[in-house]
Short mmCIF file of C-alpha atoms and ligand atoms in Angstrom, two decimals:
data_model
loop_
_atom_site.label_atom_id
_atom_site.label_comp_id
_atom_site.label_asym_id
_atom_site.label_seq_id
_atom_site.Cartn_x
_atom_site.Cartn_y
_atom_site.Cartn_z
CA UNK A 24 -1.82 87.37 67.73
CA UNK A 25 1.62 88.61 66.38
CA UNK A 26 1.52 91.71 64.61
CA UNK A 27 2.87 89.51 61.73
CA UNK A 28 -0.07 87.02 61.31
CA UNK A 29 -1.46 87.55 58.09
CA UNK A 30 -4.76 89.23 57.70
CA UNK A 31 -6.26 86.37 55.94
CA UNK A 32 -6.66 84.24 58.89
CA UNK A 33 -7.25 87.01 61.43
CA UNK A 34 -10.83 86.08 62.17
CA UNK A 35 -9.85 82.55 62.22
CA UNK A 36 -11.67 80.29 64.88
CA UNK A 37 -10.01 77.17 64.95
CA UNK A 38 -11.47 73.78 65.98
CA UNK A 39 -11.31 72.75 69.77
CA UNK A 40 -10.90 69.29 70.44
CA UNK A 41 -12.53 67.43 73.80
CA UNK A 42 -9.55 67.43 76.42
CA UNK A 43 -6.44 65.03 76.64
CA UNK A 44 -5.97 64.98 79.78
CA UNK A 45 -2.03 63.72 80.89
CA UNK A 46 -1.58 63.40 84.44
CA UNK A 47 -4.91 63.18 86.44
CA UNK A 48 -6.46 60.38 85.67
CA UNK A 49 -10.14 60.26 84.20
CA UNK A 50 -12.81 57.69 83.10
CA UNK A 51 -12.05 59.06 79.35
CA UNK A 52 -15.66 59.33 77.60
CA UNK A 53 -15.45 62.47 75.83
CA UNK A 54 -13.58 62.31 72.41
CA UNK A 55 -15.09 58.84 70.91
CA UNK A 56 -12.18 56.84 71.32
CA UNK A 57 -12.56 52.95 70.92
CA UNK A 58 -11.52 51.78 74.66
CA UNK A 59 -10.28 48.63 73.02
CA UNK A 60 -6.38 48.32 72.07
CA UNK A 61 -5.72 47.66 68.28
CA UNK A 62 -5.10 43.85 67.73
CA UNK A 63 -1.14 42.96 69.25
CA UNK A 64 0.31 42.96 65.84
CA UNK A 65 -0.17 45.85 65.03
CA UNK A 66 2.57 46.92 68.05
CA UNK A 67 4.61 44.71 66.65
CA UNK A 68 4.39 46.06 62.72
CA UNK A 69 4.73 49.52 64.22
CA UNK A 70 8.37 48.64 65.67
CA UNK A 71 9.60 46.74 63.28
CA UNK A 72 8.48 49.47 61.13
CA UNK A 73 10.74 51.87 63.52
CA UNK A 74 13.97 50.50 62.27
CA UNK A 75 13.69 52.25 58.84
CA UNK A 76 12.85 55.33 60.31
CA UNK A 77 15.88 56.64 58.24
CA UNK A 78 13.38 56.56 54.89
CA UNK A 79 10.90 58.62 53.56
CA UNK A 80 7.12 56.97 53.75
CA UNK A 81 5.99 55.75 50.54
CA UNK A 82 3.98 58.41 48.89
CA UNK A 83 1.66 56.02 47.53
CA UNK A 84 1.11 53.88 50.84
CA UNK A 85 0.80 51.04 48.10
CA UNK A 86 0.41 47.83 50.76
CA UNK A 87 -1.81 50.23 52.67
CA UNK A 88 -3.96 50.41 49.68
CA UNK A 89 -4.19 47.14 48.71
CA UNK A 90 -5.19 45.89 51.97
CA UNK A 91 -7.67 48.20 52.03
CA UNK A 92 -9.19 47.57 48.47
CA UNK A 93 -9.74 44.21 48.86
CA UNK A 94 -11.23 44.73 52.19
CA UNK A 95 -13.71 47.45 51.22
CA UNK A 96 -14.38 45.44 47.59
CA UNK A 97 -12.69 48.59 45.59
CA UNK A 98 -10.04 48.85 43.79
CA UNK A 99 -6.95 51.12 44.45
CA UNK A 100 -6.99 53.99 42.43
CA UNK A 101 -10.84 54.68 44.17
CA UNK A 102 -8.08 55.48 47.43
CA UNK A 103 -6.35 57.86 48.95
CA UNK A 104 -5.05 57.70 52.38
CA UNK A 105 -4.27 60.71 54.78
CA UNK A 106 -3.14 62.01 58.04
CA UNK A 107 -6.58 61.16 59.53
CA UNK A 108 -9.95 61.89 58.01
CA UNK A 109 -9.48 65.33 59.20
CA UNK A 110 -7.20 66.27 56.04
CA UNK A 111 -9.31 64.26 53.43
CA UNK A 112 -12.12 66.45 54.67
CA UNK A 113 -9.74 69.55 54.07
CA UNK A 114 -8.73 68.29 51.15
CA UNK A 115 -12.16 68.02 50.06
CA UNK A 116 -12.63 71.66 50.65
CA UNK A 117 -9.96 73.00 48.58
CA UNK A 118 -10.37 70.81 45.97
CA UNK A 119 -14.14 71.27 45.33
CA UNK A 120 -14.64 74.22 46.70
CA UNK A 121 -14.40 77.71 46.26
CA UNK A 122 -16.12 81.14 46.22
CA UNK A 123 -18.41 80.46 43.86
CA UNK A 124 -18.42 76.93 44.59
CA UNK A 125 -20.00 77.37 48.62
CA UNK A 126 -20.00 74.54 51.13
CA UNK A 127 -23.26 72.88 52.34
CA UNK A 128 -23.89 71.36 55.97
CA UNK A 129 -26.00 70.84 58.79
CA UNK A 130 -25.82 73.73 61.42
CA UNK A 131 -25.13 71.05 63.91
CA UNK A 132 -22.74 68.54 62.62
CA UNK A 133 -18.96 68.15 63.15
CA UNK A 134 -17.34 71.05 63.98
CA UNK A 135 -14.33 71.19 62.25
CA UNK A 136 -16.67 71.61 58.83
CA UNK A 137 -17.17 75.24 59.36
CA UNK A 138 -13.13 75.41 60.11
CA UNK A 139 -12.10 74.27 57.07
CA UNK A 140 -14.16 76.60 54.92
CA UNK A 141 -12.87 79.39 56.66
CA UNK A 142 -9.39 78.43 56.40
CA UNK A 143 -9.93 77.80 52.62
CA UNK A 144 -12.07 81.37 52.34
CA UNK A 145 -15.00 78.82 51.22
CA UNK A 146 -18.09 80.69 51.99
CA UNK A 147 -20.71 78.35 53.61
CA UNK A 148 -24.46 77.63 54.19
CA UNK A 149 -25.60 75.62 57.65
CA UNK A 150 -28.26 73.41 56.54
CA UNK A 151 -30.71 73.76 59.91
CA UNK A 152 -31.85 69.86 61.06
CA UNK A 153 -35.50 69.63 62.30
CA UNK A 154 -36.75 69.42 65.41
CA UNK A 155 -36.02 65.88 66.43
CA UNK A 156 -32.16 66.50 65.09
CA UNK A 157 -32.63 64.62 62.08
CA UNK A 158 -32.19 65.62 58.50
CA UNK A 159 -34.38 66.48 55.64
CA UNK A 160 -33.29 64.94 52.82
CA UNK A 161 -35.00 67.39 50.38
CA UNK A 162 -33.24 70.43 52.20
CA UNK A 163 -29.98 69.06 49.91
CA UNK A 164 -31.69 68.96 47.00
CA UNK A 165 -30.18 70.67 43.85
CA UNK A 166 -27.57 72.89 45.94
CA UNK A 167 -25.38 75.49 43.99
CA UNK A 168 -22.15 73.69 45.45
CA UNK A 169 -20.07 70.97 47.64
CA UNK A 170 -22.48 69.39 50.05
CA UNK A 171 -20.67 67.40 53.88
CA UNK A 172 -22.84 65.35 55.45
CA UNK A 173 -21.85 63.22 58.38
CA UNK A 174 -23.10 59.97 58.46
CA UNK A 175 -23.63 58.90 60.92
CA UNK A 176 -24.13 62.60 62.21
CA UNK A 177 -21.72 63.78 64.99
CA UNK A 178 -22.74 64.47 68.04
CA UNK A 179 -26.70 63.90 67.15
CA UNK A 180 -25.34 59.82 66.13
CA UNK A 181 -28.38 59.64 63.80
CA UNK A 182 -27.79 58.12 60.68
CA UNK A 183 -29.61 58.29 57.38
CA UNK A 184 -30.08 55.15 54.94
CA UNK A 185 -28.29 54.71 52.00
CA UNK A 186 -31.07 55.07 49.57
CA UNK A 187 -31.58 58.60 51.34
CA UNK A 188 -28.27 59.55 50.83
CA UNK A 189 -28.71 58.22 47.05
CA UNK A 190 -31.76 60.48 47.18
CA UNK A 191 -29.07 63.10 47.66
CA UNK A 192 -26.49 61.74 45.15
CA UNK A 193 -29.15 62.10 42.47
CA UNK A 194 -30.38 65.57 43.30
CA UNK A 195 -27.06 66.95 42.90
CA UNK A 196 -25.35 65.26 39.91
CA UNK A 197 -23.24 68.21 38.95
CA UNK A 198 -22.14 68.43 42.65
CA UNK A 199 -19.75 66.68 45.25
CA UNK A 200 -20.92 65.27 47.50
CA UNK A 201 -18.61 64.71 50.72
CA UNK A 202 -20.49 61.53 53.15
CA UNK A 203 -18.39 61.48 56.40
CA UNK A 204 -18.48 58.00 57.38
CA UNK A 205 -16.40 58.20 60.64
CA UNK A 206 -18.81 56.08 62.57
CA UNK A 207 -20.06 54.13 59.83
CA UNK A 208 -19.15 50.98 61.78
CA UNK A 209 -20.71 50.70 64.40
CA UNK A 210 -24.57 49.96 62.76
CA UNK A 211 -25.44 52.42 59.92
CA UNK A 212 -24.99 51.88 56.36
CA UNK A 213 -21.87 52.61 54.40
CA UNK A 214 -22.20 54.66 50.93
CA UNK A 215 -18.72 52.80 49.63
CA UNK A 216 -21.05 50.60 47.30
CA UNK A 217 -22.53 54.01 45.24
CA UNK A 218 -19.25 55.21 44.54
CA UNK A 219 -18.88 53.27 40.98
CA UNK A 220 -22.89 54.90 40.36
CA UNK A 221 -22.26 58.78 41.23
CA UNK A 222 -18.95 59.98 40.06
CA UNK A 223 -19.57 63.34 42.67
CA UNK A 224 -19.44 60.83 45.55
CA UNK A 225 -17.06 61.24 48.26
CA UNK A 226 -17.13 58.60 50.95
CA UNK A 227 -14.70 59.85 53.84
CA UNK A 228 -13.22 57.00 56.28
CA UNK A 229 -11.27 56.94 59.45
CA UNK A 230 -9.43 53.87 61.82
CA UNK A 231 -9.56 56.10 64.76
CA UNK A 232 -13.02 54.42 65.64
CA UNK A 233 -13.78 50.91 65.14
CA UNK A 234 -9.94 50.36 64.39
CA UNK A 235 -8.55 51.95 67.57
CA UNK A 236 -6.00 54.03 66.02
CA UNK A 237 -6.87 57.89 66.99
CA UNK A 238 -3.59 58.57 67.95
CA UNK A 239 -1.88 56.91 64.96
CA UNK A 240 -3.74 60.01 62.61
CA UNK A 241 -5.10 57.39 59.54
CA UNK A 242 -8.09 58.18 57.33
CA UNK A 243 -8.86 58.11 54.03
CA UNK A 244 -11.10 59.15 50.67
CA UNK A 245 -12.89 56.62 48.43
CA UNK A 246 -14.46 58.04 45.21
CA UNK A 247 -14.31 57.46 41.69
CA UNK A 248 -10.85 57.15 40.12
CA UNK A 249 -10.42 61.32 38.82
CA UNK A 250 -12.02 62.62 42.22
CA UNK A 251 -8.81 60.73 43.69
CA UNK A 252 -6.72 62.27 41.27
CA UNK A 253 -7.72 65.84 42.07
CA UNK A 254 -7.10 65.09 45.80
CA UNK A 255 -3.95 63.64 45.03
CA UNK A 256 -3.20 66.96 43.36
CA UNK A 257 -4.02 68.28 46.45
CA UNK A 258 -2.14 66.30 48.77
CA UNK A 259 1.46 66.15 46.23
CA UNK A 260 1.23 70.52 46.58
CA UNK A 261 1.40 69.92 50.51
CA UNK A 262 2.77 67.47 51.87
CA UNK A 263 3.46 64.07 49.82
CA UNK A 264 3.97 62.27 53.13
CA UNK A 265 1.45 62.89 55.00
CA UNK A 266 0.79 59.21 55.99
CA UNK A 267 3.89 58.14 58.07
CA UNK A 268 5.30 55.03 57.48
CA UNK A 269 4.77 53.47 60.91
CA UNK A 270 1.02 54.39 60.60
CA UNK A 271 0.62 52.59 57.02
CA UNK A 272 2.60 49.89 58.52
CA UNK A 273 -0.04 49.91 61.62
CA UNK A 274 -3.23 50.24 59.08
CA UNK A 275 -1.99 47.20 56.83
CA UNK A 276 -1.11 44.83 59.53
CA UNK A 277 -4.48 46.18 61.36
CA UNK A 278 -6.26 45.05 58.13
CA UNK A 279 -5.13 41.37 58.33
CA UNK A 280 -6.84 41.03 61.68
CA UNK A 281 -9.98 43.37 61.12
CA UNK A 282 -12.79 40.59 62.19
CA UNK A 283 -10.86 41.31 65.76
CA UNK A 284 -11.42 45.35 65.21
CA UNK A 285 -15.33 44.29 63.60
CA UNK A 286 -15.81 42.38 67.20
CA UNK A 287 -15.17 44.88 69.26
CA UNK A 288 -17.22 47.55 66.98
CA UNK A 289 -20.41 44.59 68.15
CA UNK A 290 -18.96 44.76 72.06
CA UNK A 291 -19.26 48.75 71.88
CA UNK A 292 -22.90 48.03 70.07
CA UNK A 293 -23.64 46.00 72.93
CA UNK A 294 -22.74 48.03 75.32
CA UNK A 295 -24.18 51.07 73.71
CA UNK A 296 -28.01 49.29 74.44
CA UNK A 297 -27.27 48.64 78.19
CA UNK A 298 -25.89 52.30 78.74
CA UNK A 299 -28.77 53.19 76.32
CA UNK A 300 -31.30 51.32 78.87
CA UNK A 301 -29.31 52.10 81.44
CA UNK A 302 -29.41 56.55 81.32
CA UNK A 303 -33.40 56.15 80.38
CA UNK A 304 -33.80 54.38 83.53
CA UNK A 305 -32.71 57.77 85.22
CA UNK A 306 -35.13 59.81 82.71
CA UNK A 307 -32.90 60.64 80.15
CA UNK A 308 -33.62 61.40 76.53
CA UNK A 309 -31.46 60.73 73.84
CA UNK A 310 -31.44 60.23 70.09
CA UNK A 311 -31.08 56.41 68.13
CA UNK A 312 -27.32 56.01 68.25
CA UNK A 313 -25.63 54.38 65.39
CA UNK A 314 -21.98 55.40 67.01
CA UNK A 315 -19.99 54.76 69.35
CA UNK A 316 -21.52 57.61 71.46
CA UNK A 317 -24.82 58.39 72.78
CA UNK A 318 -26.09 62.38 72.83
CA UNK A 319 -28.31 62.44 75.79
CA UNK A 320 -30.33 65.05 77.63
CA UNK A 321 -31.62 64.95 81.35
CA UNK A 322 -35.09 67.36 82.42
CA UNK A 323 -33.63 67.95 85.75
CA UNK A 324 -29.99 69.39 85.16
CA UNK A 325 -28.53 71.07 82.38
CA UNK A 326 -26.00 69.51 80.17
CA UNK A 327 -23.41 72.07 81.55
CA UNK A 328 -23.93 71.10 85.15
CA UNK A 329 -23.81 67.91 84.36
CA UNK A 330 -20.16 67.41 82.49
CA UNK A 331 -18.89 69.43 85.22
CA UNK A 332 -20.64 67.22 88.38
CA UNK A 333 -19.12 63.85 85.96
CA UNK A 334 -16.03 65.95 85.92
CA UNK A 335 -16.09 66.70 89.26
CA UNK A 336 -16.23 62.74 89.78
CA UNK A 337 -13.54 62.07 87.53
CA UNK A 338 -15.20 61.19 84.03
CA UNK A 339 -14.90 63.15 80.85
CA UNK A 340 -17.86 63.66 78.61
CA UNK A 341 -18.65 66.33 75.88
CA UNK A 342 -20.47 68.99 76.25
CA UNK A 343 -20.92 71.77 73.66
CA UNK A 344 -22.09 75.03 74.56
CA UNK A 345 -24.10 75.84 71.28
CA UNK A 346 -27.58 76.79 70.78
CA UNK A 347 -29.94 74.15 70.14
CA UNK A 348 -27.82 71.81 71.97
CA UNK A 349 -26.90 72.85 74.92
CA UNK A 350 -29.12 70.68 76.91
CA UNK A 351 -27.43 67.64 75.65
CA UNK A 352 -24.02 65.89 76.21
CA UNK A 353 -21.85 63.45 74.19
CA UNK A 354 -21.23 60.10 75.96
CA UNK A 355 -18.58 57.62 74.36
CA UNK A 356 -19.60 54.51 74.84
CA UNK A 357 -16.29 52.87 76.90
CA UNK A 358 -16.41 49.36 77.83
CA UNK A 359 -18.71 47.83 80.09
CA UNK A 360 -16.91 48.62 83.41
CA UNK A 361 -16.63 52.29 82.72
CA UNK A 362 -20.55 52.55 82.04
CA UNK A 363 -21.56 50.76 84.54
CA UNK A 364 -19.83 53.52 86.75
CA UNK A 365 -20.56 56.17 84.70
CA UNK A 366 -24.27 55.37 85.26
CA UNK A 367 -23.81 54.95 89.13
CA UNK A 368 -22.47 58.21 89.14
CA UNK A 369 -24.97 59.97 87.21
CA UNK A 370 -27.41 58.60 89.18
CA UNK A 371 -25.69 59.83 92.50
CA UNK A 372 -25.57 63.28 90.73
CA UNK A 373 -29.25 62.69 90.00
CA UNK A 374 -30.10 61.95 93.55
CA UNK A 375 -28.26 64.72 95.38
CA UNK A 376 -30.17 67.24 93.35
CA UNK A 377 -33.30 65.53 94.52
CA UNK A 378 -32.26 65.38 98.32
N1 LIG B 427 -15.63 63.22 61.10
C1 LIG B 427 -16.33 63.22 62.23
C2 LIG B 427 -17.82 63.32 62.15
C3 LIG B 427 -15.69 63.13 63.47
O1 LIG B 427 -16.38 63.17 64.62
C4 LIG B 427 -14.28 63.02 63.50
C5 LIG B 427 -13.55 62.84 64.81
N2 LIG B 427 -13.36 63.94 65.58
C6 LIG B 427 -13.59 63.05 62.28
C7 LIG B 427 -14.29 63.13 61.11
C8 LIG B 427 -12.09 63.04 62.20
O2 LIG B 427 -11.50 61.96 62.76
P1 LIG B 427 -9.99 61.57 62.42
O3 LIG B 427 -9.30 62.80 61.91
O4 LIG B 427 -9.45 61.08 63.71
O5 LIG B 427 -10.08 60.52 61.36
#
C-alpha cells in the first residue's frame, strides 16, 4: 500500500477471481464459463462493429435494449445495461444503500457481495443458510434494508421458486430487493415476470453464462421504470459508457440467434446429470444444481487436496477456503469430453488414496 492510499479503503479486501490461466494449458472448470462459443455472428457484428471504433458507445445502448425487451417480454425503460452484472450489483449498492440503509445476504453466497458494501461503506448482515445450504425464506422477512439474494445461489447452485422469492417481495415492501439471476438459465425460475407487481424488485442478469460472453463484460438490471432511473443516475455520475460499443453490438446480434445460446444452456443441463451421476458413482455428495456448476464434496479427501491433485492433473476447479465450505469444490460443468475426463481423473485420484 502507498503511503498515499486513502484511509477509506485501507481495510479493503477485494474480490479474487478463480485463475486465468495464459500459457499452460488446463481443462478450464473453475470460473463457470459456458465452454460453448457464442453463435458465429456475433464475431462477425463485433468486427464490423471495430471500424467505428473512432465513436463514443451509445449511452443508451438503444438496439441493445430493444432486443432485449422484446426477448425478455419488458419494455425498455424496465433496462439498464452494464459492464457485466458485476457493476449493476454495485450499482445496486450505492443506490439503495447506505448506513442506515444496511445490506442483507447469505453468509455463503457470491463473494463479491460483501466487496461492494465495503467499498460503498454499506454496513452488512450475512444471512446464515441452514444446514443443507439452503435458505429460509422467513430469515428475509421484514429486514431494516437492501436485501441480495442469488438465485440460483453461487457456489451452493440451489435455487429457490419464484413464489418463495415473492414470499420475500411481499415481506419487504418498503425494501429493495436485489435477485441475482446469473444462472437463471440453466433450470430455475426467473423473477423478470414480478417486476411490474413489486416496484422494490431488482432482477440482475448477465450473458457471461448461457450467452457465452464472459469476456465481452455484459449484464444488466430489470426493475420497474424509477428503480432504472436511480441506477441510471448512478451510472451517468461514473462512467456513461460503460457498455462498449463492440459488446452492445455482440449482445444485439447474440439476441437474434438466442434459441442457439438456449440449446446449449439444455447441452450443459444434460451434461450436468451425467457428471451429476457420474461423481456419485465415486461417493460424492453434492447439492441439486440448477447452474452450470455442481458444488460437490467427497468423505475421503478434502476439497483442498482435491483442487490441487485435479490441478496437479491439469484441470481447474474452485475451491474456497471458507468455513462451512471447505469440504466442497465448485465444478463447471464443460462439455461432455472434458467431464468425462474430469471424472476419470477423479477417480484415479480416488483410487491412489485407496492403494
Ligand atoms: N452473480 C453471481 C452469483 C456470479 O457468480 C457472477 C459471476 N462471477 C456474477 C454475478 C457476475 O458475473 P458477470 O459480471 O460476468 O456478469
Amino acid at each position: 500500500m502507498s503511503r498515499f492510499f486513502s484511509d477509506k479503503y485501507k481495510d479493503l479486501v477485494p474480490y479474487v477471481p478463480g485463475e486465468q490461466p495464459r500459457g499452460q494449458k488446463y481443462i478450464k472448470l473453475n470460473t463457470n464459463e459456458n465452454p460453448y462459443p457464442p453463435p458465429p455472428e456475433v464475431t462477425e457484428a463485433v468486427r464490423k462493429e471495430s471500424e467505428k471504433l473512432c465513436l463514443y458507445s451509445d449511452t443508451e445502448c438503444t438496439e441493445l435494449r430493444k432486443a432485449l425487451a422484446g426477448r425478455l417480454n419488458v419494455s425498455e425503460d424496465e433496462l439498464l445495461m452494464t459492464n457485466g452484472s458485476d457493476e449493476i450489483l454495485n450499482f445496486a449498492f450505492m443506490a439503495f444503500c447506505d448506513k442506515h440503509t444496511p445490506a442483507y445476504f447469505a453468509d455463503v453466497t457470491y463473494g463479491f457481495y460483501p466487496v461492494f458494501a465495503d467499498i460503498n461503506q454499506v454496513p452488512y448482515e450475512e444471512i446464515p443458510l441452514k444446514d443443507d445450504l439452503t435458505i429460509d425464506i422467513t430469515d428475509y422477512f421484514q429486514k431494516a434494508g437492501t436485501i441480495f439474494i442469488a438465485n440460483p445461489n453461487a457456489p451452493t447452485a440451489i435455487a429457490l421458486r419464484r413464489n418463495e422469492i415473492e414470499e420475500i417481495l411481499k415481506q419487504n415492501l418498503y425494501n429493495v430487493v436485489v435477485v441475482d439471476e446469473a444462472y437463471v438459465d440453466f433450470g430455475a425460475e426467473s423473477c423478470v415476470p414480478l417486476i411490474r407487481e413489486y416496484d422494490n424488485l431488482l432482477v440482475t442478469q448477465t450473458f457471461s453464462k448461457s450467452r457465452s460472453m464472459a469476456g465481452a463484460r455484459l449484464g444488466m438490471g430489470i426493475g420497474n421504470p424509477e428503480l432504472i432511473r436511480d441506477l441510471n443516475t448512478i451510472k451517468f455520475s461514473l462512467n456513461p459508457y460503460n457498455v462498449n460499443s463492440m459488446t452492445a453490438a455482440a449482445g444485439t446480434a447474440t439476441l437474434k440467434h438466442d434459441e442457439y445460446n438456449m440449446k446449449n444452456c439444455e447441452l450443459i443441463m444434460e451434461t450436468r446429470s451425467w457428471s451429476e451421476r457420474a461423481l456419485r458413482e465415486l461417493g460424492f455428495e453434492m447439492t441439486t444444481s440448477q447452474t452450470n456448476f455442481l458444488f460437490a464434496r467427497h468423505p475421503a479427501i478434502s476439497g483442498l487436496d482435491l483442487y490441487l491433485e485435479l490441478k496437479r492433473k491439469g484441470f481447474l476447479i474452485r475451491h474456497f477456503n471458507r468455513e462451512r465450505i471447505r469440504d466442497y469444490n465448485r465444478i463447471t460443468i464443460g462439455t461432455p469430453e472434458q467431464m468425462e475426463k474430469l471424472v476419470a481423473a477423479t477417480k484415479q485420484i480416488l483410487a491412489d488414496r485407496k492403494a
